Structures are given as C-alpha cells and as structure tokens.
mmCIF file with all atom_site columns, C-alpha atoms and ligand atoms in Angstrom:
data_model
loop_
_atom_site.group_PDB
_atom_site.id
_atom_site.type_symbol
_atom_site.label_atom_id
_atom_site.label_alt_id
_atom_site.label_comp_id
_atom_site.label_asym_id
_atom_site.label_entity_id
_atom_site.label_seq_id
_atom_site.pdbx_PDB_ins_code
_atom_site.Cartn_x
_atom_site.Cartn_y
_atom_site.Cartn_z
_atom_site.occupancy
_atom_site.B_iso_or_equiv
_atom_site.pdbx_formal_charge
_atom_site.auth_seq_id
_atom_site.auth_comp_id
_atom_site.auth_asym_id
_atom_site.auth_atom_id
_atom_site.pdbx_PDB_model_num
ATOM   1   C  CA  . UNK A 1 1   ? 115.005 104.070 103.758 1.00 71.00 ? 427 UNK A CA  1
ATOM   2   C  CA  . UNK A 1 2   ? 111.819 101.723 102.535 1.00 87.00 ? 428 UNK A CA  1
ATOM   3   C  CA  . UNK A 1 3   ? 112.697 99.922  99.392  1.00 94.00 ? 429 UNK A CA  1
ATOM   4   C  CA  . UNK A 1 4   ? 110.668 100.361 96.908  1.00 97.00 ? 430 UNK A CA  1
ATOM   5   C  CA  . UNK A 1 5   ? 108.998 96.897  95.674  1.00 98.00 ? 431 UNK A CA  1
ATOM   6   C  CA  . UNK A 1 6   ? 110.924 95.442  92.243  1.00 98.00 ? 432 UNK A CA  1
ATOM   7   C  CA  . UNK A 1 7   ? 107.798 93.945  91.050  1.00 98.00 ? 433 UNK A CA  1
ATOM   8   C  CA  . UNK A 1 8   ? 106.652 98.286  89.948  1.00 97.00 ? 434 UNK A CA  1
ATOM   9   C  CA  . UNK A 1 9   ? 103.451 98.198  91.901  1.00 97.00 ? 435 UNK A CA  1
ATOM   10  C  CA  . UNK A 1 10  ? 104.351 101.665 93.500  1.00 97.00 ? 436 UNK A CA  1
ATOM   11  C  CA  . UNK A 1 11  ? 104.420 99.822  97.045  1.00 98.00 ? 437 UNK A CA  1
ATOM   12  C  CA  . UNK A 1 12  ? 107.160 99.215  99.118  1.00 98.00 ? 438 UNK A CA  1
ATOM   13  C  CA  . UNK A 1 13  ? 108.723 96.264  99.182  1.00 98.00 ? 439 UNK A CA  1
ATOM   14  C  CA  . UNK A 1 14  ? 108.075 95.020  102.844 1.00 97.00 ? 440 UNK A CA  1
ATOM   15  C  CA  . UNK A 1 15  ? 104.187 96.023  102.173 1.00 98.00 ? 441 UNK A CA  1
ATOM   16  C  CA  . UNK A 1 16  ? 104.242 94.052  98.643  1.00 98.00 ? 442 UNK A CA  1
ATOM   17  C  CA  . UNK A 1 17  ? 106.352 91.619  97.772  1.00 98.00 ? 443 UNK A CA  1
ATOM   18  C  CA  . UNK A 1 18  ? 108.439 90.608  100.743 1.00 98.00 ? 444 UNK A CA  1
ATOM   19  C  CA  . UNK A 1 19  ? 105.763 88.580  103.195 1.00 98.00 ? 445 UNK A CA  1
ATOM   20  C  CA  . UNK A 1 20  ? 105.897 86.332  99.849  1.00 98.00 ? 446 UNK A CA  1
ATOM   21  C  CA  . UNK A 1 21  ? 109.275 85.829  99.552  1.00 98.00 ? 447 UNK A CA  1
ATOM   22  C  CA  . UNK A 1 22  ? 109.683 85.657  103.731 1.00 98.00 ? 448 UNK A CA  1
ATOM   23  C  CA  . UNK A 1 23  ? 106.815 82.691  103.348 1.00 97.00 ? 449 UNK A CA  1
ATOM   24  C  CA  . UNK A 1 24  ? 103.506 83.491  103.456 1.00 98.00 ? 450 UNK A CA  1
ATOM   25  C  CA  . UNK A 1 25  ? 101.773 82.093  100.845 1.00 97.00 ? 451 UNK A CA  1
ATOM   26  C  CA  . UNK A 1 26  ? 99.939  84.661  97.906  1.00 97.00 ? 452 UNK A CA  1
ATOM   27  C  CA  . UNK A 1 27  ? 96.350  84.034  98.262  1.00 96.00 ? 453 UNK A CA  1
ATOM   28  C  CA  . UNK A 1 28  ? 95.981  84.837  94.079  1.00 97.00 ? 454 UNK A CA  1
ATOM   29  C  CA  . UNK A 1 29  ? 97.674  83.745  90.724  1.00 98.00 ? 455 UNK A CA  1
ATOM   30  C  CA  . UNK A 1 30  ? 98.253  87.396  90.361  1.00 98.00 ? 456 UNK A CA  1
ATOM   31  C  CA  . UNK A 1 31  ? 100.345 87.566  93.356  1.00 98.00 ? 457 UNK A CA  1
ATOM   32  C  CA  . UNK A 1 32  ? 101.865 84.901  93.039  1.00 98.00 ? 458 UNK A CA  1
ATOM   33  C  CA  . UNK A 1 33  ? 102.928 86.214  89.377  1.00 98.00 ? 459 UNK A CA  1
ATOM   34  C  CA  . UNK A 1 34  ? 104.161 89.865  90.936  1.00 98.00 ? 460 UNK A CA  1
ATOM   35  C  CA  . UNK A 1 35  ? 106.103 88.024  93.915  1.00 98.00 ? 461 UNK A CA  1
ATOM   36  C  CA  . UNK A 1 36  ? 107.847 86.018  91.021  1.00 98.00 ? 462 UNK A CA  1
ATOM   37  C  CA  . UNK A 1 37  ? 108.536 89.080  88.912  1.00 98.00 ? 463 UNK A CA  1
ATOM   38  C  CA  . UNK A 1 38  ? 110.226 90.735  91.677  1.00 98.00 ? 464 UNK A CA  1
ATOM   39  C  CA  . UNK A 1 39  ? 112.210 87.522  93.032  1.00 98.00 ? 465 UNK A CA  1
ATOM   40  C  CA  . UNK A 1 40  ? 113.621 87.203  89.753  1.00 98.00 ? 466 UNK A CA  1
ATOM   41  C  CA  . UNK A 1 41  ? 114.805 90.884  89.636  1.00 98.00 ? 467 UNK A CA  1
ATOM   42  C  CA  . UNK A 1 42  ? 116.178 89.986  93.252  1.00 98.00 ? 468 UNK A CA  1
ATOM   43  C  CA  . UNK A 1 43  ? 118.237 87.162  92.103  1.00 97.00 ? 469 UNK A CA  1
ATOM   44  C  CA  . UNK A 1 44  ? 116.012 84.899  94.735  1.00 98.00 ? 470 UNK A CA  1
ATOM   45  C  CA  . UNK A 1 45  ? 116.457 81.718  92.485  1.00 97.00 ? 471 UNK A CA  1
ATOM   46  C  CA  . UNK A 1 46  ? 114.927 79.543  95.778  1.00 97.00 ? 472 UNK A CA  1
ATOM   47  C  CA  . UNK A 1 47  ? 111.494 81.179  95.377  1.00 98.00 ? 473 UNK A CA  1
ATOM   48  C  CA  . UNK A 1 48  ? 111.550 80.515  91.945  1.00 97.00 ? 474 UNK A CA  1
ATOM   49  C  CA  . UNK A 1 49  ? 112.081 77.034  91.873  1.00 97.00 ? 475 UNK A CA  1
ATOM   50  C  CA  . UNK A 1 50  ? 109.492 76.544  95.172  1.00 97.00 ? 476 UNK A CA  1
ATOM   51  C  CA  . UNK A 1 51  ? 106.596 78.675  93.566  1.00 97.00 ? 477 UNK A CA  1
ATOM   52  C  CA  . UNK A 1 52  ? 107.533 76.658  89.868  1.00 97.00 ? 478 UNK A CA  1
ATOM   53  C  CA  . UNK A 1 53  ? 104.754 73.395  89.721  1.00 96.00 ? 479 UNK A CA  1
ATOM   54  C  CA  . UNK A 1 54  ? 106.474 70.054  89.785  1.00 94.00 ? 480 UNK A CA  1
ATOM   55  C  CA  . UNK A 1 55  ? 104.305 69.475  86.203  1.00 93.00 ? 481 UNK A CA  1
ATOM   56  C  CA  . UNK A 1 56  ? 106.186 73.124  84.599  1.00 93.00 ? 482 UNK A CA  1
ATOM   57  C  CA  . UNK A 1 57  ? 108.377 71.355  81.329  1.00 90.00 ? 483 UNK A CA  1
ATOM   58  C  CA  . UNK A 1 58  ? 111.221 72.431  83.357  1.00 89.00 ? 484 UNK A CA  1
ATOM   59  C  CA  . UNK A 1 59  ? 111.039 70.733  86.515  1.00 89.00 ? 485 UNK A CA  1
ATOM   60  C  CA  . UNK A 1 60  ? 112.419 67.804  85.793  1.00 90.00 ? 486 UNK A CA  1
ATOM   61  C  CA  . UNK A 1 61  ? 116.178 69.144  84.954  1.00 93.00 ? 487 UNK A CA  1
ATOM   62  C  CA  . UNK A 1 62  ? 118.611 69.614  87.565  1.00 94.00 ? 488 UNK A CA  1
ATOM   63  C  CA  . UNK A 1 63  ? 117.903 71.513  90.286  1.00 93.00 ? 489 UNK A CA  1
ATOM   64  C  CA  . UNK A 1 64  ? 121.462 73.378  90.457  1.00 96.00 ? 490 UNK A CA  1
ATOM   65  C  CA  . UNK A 1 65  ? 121.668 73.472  86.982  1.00 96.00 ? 491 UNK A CA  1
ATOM   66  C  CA  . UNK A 1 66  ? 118.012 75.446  87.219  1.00 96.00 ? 492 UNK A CA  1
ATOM   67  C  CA  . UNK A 1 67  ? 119.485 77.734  89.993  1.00 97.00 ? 493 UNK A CA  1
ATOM   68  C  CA  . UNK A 1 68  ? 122.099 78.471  88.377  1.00 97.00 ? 494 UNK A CA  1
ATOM   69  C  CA  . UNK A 1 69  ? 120.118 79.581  85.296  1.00 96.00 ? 495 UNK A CA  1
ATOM   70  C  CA  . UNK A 1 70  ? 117.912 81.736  87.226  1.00 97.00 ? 496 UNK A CA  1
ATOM   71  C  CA  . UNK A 1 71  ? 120.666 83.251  88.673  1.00 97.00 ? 497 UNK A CA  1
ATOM   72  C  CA  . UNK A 1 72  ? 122.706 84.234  85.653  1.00 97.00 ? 498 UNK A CA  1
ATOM   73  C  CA  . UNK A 1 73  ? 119.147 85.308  84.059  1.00 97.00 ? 499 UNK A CA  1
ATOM   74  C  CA  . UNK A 1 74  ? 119.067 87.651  87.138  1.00 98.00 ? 500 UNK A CA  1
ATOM   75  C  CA  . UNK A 1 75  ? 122.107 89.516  87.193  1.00 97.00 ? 501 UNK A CA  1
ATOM   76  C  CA  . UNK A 1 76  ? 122.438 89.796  83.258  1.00 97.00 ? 502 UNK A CA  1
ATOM   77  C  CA  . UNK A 1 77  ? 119.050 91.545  83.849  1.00 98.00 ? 503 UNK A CA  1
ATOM   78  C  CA  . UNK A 1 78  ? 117.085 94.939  84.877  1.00 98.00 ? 504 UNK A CA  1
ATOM   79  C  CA  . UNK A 1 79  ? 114.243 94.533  85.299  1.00 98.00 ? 505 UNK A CA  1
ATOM   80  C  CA  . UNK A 1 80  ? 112.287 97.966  84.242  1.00 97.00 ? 506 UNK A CA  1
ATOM   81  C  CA  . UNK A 1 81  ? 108.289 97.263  84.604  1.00 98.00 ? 507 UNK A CA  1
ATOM   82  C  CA  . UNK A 1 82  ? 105.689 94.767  84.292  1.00 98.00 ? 508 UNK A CA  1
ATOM   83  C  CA  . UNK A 1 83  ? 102.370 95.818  83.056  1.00 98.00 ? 509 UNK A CA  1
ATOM   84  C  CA  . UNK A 1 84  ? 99.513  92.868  84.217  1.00 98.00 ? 510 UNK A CA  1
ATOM   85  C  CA  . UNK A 1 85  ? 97.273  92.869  80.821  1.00 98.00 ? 511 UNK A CA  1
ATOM   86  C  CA  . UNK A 1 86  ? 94.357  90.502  82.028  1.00 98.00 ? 512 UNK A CA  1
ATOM   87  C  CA  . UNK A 1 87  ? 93.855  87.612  84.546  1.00 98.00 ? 513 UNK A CA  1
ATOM   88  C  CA  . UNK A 1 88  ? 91.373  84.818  83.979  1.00 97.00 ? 514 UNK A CA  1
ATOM   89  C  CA  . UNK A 1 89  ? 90.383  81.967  85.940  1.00 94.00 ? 515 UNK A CA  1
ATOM   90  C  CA  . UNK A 1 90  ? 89.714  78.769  84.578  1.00 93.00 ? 516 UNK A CA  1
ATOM   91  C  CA  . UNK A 1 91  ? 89.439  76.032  87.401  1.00 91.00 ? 517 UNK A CA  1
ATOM   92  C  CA  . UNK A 1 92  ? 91.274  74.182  87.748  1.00 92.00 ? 518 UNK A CA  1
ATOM   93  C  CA  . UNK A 1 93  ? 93.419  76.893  86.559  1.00 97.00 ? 519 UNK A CA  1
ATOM   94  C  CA  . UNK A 1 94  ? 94.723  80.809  86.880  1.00 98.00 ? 520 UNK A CA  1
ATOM   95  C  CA  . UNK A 1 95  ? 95.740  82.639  83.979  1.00 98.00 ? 521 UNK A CA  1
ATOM   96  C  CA  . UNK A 1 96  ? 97.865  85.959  84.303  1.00 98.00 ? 522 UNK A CA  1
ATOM   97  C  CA  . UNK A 1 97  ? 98.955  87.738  81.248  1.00 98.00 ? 523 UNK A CA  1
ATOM   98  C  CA  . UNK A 1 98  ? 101.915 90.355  81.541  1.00 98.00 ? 524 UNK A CA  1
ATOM   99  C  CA  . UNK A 1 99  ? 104.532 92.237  79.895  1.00 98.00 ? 525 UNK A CA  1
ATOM   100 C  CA  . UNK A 1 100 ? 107.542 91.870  81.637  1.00 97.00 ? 526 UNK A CA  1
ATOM   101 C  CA  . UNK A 1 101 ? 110.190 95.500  80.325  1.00 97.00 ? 527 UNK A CA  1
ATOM   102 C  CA  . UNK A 1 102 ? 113.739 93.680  80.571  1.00 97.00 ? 528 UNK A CA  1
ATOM   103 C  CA  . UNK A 1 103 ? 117.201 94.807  79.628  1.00 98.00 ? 529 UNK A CA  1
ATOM   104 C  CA  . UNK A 1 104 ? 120.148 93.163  78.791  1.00 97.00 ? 530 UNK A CA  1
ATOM   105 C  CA  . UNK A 1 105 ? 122.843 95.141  78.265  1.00 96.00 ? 531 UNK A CA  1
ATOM   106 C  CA  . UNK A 1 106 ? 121.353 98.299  77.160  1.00 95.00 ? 532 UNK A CA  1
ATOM   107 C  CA  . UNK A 1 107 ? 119.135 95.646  74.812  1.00 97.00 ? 533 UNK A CA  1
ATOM   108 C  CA  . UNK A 1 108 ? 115.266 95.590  75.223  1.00 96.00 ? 534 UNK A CA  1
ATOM   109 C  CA  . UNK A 1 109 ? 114.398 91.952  75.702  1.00 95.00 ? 535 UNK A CA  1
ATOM   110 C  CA  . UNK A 1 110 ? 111.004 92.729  77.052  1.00 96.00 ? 536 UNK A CA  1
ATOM   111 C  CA  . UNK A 1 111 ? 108.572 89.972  76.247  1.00 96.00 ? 537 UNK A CA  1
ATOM   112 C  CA  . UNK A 1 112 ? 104.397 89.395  76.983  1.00 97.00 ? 538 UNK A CA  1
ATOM   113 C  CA  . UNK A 1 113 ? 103.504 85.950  78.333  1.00 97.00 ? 539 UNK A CA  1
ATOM   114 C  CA  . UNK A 1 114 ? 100.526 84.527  78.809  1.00 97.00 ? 540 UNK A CA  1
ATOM   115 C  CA  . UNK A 1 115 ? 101.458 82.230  82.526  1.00 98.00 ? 541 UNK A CA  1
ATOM   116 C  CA  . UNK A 1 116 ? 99.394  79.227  83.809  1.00 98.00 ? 542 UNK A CA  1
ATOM   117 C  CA  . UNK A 1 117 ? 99.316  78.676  87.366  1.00 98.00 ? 543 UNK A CA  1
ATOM   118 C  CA  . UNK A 1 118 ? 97.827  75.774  88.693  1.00 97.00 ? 544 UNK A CA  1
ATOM   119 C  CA  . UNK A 1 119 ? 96.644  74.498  92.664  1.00 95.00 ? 545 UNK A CA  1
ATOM   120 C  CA  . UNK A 1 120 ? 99.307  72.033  94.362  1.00 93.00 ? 546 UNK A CA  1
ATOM   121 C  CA  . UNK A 1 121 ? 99.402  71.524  98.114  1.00 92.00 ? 547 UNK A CA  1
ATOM   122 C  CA  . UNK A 1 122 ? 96.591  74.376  98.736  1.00 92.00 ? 548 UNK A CA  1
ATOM   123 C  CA  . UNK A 1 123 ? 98.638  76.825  96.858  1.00 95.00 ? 549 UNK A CA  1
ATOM   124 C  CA  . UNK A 1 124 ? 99.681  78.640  93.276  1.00 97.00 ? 550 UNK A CA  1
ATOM   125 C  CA  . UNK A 1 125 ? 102.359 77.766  91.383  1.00 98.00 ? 551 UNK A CA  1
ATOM   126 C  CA  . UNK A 1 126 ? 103.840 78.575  88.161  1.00 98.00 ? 552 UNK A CA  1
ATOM   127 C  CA  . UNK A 1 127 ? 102.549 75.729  86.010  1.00 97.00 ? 553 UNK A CA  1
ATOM   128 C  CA  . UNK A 1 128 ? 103.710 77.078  82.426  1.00 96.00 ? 554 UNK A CA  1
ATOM   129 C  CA  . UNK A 1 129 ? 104.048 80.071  79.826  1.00 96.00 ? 555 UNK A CA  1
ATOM   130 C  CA  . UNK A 1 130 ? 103.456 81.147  76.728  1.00 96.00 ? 556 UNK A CA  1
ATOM   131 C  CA  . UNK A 1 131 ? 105.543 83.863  75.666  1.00 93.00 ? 557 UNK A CA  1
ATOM   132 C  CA  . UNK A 1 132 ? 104.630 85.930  72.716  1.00 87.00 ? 558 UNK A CA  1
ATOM   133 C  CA  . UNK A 1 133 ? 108.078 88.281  71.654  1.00 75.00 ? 559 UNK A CA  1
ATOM   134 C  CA  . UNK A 1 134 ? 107.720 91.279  69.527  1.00 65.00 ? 560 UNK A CA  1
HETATM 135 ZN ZN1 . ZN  B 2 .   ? 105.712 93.547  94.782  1.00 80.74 ? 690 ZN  B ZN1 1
#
C-alpha cells in the first residue's frame, strides 16, 4: 500500500517527498522545507544534516552529537501537520514560514518558524530559523 507522504501534503510519499530524500535535489526553498519536515518525522537525521548550510549556528558542533539529537528529537516526536504560511524570496535568500503541529507525549509542542535558506553548491539549504512559540 502507497505511503502516504509525512510532510501532510495529501501526496504520497514516493510522488512527494521521497525523490528528495533518495537524492534529487528540490528545485525550491519550499521543497526543500517540506522534504525536511518529513525527514525529520522519518527519523532520516543524514538528510538533515546534508540539506543544513555549513553557515546554520549549529554546524559547527559535532556531527554525531547532531545526529544523535535529531534522532532522539525524532522518535520523542509525531509529527501531526505543517501548515506553509508564506514564502518570500530575497536573493540571495529564500524565506519559508510554517507551523510545524508536534507532539510530545500527548503534549502540543507545535511551534511557527520563520526558516532562511540560502544557495550553496547550486542548491537550498537550511541556513537558519526563527521560531516564534505560542
Ligand atoms: Zn512530502
């Protein structure tokens, strides 16, 4: 049976998000953004820290340490919906903001962010966030 893509877009995975993850690269912020949303609620760490810019305030720590992170984020998580709010582009940069619906052990720890992605090697990646919590 088709899975059903994590990232909510009402696709299935293999026709959303997957390509992505298998390598392709996302030709927009935007996908980029979804493609992260639903690698996260996969627990697929590695195309977190590849689609992550080498300037994000993060990329400079450990790289296991970051894995590991990412990973315990993951499975301490469900991921219920993501609502895209606006996208702007700014060259040289992409600006996608979201709500991401999260829960944590029956908790809602859903949070908006406003993301920057930025151009590196002919690509997007995940430069930084600003997340608003409410
Ligand atoms: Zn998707």
């Amino acid at each position: 049976m088709a899975q059903m893509c994590p990232c909510h877009s009402g696709k299935i995975y293999q026709e959303c998000c997957a390509p992505y993850h298998q390598g392709e690269i996302p030709p927009t912020a935007l996908l980029l953004m979804r493609s992260r949303y639903s690698a996260y609620a996969l627990g697929n760490s590695d195309y977190i820290l590849a689609t992550t810019h080498p300037e994000h305030p993060d990329a400079s720590h450990p790289h296991e340490m970051r894995k590991e992170q990412i990973q315990a984020f993951s499975t301490h998580t469900q991921f219920t919906g993501l609502d895209i709010l606006s996208t702007e582009e700014e060259p040289p940069y992409a600006y996608v903001t979201f709500r991401v619906h999260l829960k944590q052990e029956g908790r809602d720890v859903s949070f908006t962010e406003r993301s920057q992605f930025g151009r590196h090697h002919e690509r997007w990646l995940y430069r930084q966030g600003e997340i608003h919590r409410e």
